PDB file of C-alpha atoms in Angstrom:
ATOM      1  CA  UNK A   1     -96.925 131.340 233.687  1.00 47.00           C
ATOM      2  CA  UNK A   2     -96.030 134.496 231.614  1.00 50.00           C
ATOM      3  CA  UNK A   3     -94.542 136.908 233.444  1.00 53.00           C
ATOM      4  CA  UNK A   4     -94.493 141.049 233.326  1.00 56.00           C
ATOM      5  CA  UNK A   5     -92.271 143.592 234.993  1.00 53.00           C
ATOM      6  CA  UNK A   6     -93.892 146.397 236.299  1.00 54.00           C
ATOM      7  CA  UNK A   7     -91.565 149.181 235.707  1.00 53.00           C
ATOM      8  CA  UNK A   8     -93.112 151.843 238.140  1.00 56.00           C
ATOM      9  CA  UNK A   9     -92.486 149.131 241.453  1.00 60.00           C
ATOM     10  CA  UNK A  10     -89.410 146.940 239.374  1.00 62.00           C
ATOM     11  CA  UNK A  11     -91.508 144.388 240.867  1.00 62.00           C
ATOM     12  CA  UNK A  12     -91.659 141.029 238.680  1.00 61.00           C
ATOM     13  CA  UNK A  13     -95.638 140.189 238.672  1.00 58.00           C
ATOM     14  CA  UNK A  14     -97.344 136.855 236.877  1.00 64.00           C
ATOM     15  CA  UNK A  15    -100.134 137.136 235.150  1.00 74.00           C
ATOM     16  CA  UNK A  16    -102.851 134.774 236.181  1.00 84.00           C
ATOM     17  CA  UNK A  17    -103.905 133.301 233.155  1.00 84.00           C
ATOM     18  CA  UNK A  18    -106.119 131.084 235.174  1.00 89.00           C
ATOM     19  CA  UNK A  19    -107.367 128.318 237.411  1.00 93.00           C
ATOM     20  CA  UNK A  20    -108.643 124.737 237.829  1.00 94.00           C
ATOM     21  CA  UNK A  21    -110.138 123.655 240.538  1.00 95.00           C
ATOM     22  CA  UNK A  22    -111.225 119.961 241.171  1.00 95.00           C
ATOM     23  CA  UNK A  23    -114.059 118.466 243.531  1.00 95.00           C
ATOM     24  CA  UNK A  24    -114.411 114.655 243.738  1.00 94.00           C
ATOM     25  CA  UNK A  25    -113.887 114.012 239.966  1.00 93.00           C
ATOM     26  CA  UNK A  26    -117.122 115.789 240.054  1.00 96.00           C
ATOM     27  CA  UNK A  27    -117.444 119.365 240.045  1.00 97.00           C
ATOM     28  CA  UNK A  28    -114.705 121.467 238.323  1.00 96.00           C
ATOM     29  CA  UNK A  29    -114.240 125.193 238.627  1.00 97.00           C
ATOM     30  CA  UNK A  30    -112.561 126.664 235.573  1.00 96.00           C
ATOM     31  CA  UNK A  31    -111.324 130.778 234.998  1.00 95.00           C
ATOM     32  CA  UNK A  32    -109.704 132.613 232.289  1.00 94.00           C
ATOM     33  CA  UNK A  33    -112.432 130.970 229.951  1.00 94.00           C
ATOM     34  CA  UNK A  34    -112.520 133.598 226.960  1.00 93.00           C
ATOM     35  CA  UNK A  35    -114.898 131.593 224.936  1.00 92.00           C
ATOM     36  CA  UNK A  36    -116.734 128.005 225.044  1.00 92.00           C
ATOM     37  CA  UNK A  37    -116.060 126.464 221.168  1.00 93.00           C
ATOM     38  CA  UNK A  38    -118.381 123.404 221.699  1.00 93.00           C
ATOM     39  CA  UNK A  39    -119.711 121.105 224.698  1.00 92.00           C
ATOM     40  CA  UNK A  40    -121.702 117.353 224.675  1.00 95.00           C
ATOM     41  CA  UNK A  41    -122.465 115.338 227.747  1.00 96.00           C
ATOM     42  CA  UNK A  42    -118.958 113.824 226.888  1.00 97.00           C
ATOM     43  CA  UNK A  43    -116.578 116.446 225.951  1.00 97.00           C
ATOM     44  CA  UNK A  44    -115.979 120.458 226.487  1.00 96.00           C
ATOM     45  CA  UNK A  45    -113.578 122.440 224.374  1.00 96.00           C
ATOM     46  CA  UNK A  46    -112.830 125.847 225.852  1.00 94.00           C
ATOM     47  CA  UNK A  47    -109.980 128.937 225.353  1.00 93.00           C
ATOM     48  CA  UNK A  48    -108.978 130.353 228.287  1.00 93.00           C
ATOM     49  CA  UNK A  49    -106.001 132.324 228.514  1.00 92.00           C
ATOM     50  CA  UNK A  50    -103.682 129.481 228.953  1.00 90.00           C
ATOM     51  CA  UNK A  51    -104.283 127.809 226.195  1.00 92.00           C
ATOM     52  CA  UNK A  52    -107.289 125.536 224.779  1.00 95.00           C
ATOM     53  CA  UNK A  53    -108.914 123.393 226.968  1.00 95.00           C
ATOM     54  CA  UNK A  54    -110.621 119.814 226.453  1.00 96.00           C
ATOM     55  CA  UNK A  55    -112.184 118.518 229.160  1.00 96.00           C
ATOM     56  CA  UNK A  56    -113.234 114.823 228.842  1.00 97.00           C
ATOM     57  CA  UNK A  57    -116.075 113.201 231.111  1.00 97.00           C
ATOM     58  CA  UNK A  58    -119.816 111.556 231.039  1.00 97.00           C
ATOM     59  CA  UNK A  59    -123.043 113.460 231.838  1.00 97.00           C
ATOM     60  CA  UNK A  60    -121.127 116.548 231.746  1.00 97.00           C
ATOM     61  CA  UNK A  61    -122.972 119.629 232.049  1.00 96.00           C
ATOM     62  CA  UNK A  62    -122.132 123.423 232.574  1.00 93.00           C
ATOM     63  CA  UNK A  63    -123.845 124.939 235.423  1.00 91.00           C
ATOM     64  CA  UNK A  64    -122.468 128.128 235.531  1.00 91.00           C
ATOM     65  CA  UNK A  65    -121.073 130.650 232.816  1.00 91.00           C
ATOM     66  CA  UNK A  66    -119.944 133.917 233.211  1.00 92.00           C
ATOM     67  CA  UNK A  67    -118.913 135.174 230.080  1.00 83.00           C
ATOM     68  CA  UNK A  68    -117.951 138.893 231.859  1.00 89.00           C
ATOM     69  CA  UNK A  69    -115.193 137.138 234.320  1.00 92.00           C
ATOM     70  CA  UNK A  70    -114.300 134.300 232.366  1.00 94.00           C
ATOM     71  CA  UNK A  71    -115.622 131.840 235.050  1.00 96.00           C
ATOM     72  CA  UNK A  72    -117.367 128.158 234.056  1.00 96.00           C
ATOM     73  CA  UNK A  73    -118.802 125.756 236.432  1.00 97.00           C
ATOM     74  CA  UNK A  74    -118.839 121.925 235.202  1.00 97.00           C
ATOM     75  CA  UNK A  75    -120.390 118.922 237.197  1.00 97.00           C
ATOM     76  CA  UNK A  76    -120.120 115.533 235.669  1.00 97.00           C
ATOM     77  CA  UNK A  77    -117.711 112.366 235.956  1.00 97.00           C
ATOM     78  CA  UNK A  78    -114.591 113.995 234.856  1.00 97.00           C
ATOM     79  CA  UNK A  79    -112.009 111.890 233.438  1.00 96.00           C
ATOM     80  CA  UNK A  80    -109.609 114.448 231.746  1.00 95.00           C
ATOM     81  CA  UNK A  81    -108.625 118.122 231.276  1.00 91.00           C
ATOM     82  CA  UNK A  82    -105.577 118.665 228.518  1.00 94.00           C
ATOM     83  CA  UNK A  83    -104.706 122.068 227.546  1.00 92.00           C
ATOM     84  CA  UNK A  84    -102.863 122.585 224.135  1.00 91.00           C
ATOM     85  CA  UNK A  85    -101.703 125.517 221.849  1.00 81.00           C
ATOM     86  CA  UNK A  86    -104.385 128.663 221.456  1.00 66.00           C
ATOM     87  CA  UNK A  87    -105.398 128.336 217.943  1.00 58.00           C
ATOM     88  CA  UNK A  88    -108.269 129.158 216.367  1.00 54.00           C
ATOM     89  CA  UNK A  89    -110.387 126.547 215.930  1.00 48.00           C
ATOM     90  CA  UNK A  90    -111.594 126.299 212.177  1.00 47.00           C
ATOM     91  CA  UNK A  91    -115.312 126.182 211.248  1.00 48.00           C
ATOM     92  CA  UNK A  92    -116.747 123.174 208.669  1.00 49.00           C
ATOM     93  CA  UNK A  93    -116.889 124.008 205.475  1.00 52.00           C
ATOM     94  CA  UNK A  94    -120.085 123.993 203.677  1.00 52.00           C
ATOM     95  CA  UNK A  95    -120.511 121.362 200.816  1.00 48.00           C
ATOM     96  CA  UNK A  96    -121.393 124.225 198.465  1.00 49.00           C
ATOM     97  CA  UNK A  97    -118.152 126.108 199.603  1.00 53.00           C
ATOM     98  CA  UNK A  98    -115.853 122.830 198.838  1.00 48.00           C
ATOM     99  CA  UNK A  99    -117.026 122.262 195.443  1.00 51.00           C
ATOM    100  CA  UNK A 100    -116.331 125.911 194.165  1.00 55.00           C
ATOM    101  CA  UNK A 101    -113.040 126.175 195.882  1.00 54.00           C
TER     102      UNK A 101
END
């Protein structure tokens, strides 16, 4: 967790850069979801403030977005959640836009 001094209290405070939270292997509460890149019945790639996110599963399905507090509700069989390194992720090229490069 990142953390930032607030100079008016010289109180150390962390800033949440979000949660997880885990039902059963079955229902999964995410926040400090910025933006959902792609999701299939068998995979969901998220940033959140942490870092990306790929969660792994079958007959996943998102039940609840909200985009204005970065909340996401998935239910499914979930088998994995890995977070890794913000980056951007890059959009396909077009064939047109690979030949005239």
């Amino acid at each position: 967790m990142e953390s930032k001094k607030d100079f008016k209290k010289g109180v150390q405070v962390e800033e949440n850069l979000g949660d997880l939270s885990l039902i059963n292997r079955s229902k999964l509460h995410v926040t400090g979801v910025l933006e959902v890149i792609s999701f299939t019945e068998d995979e969901i790639d998220l940033i959140t403030k942490g870092g990306n996110l790929t969660i792994e599963g079958k007959n996943l399905k998102m039940n609840k977005l909200d985009v204005v507090n970065g909340e996401v509700n998935i239910t499914g069989t979930l088998n994995s959640f890995v977070y890794s390194e913000n980056r951007k992720v890059k959009k396909k090229d077009s064939i047109l836009s690979r030949l005239f490069r």
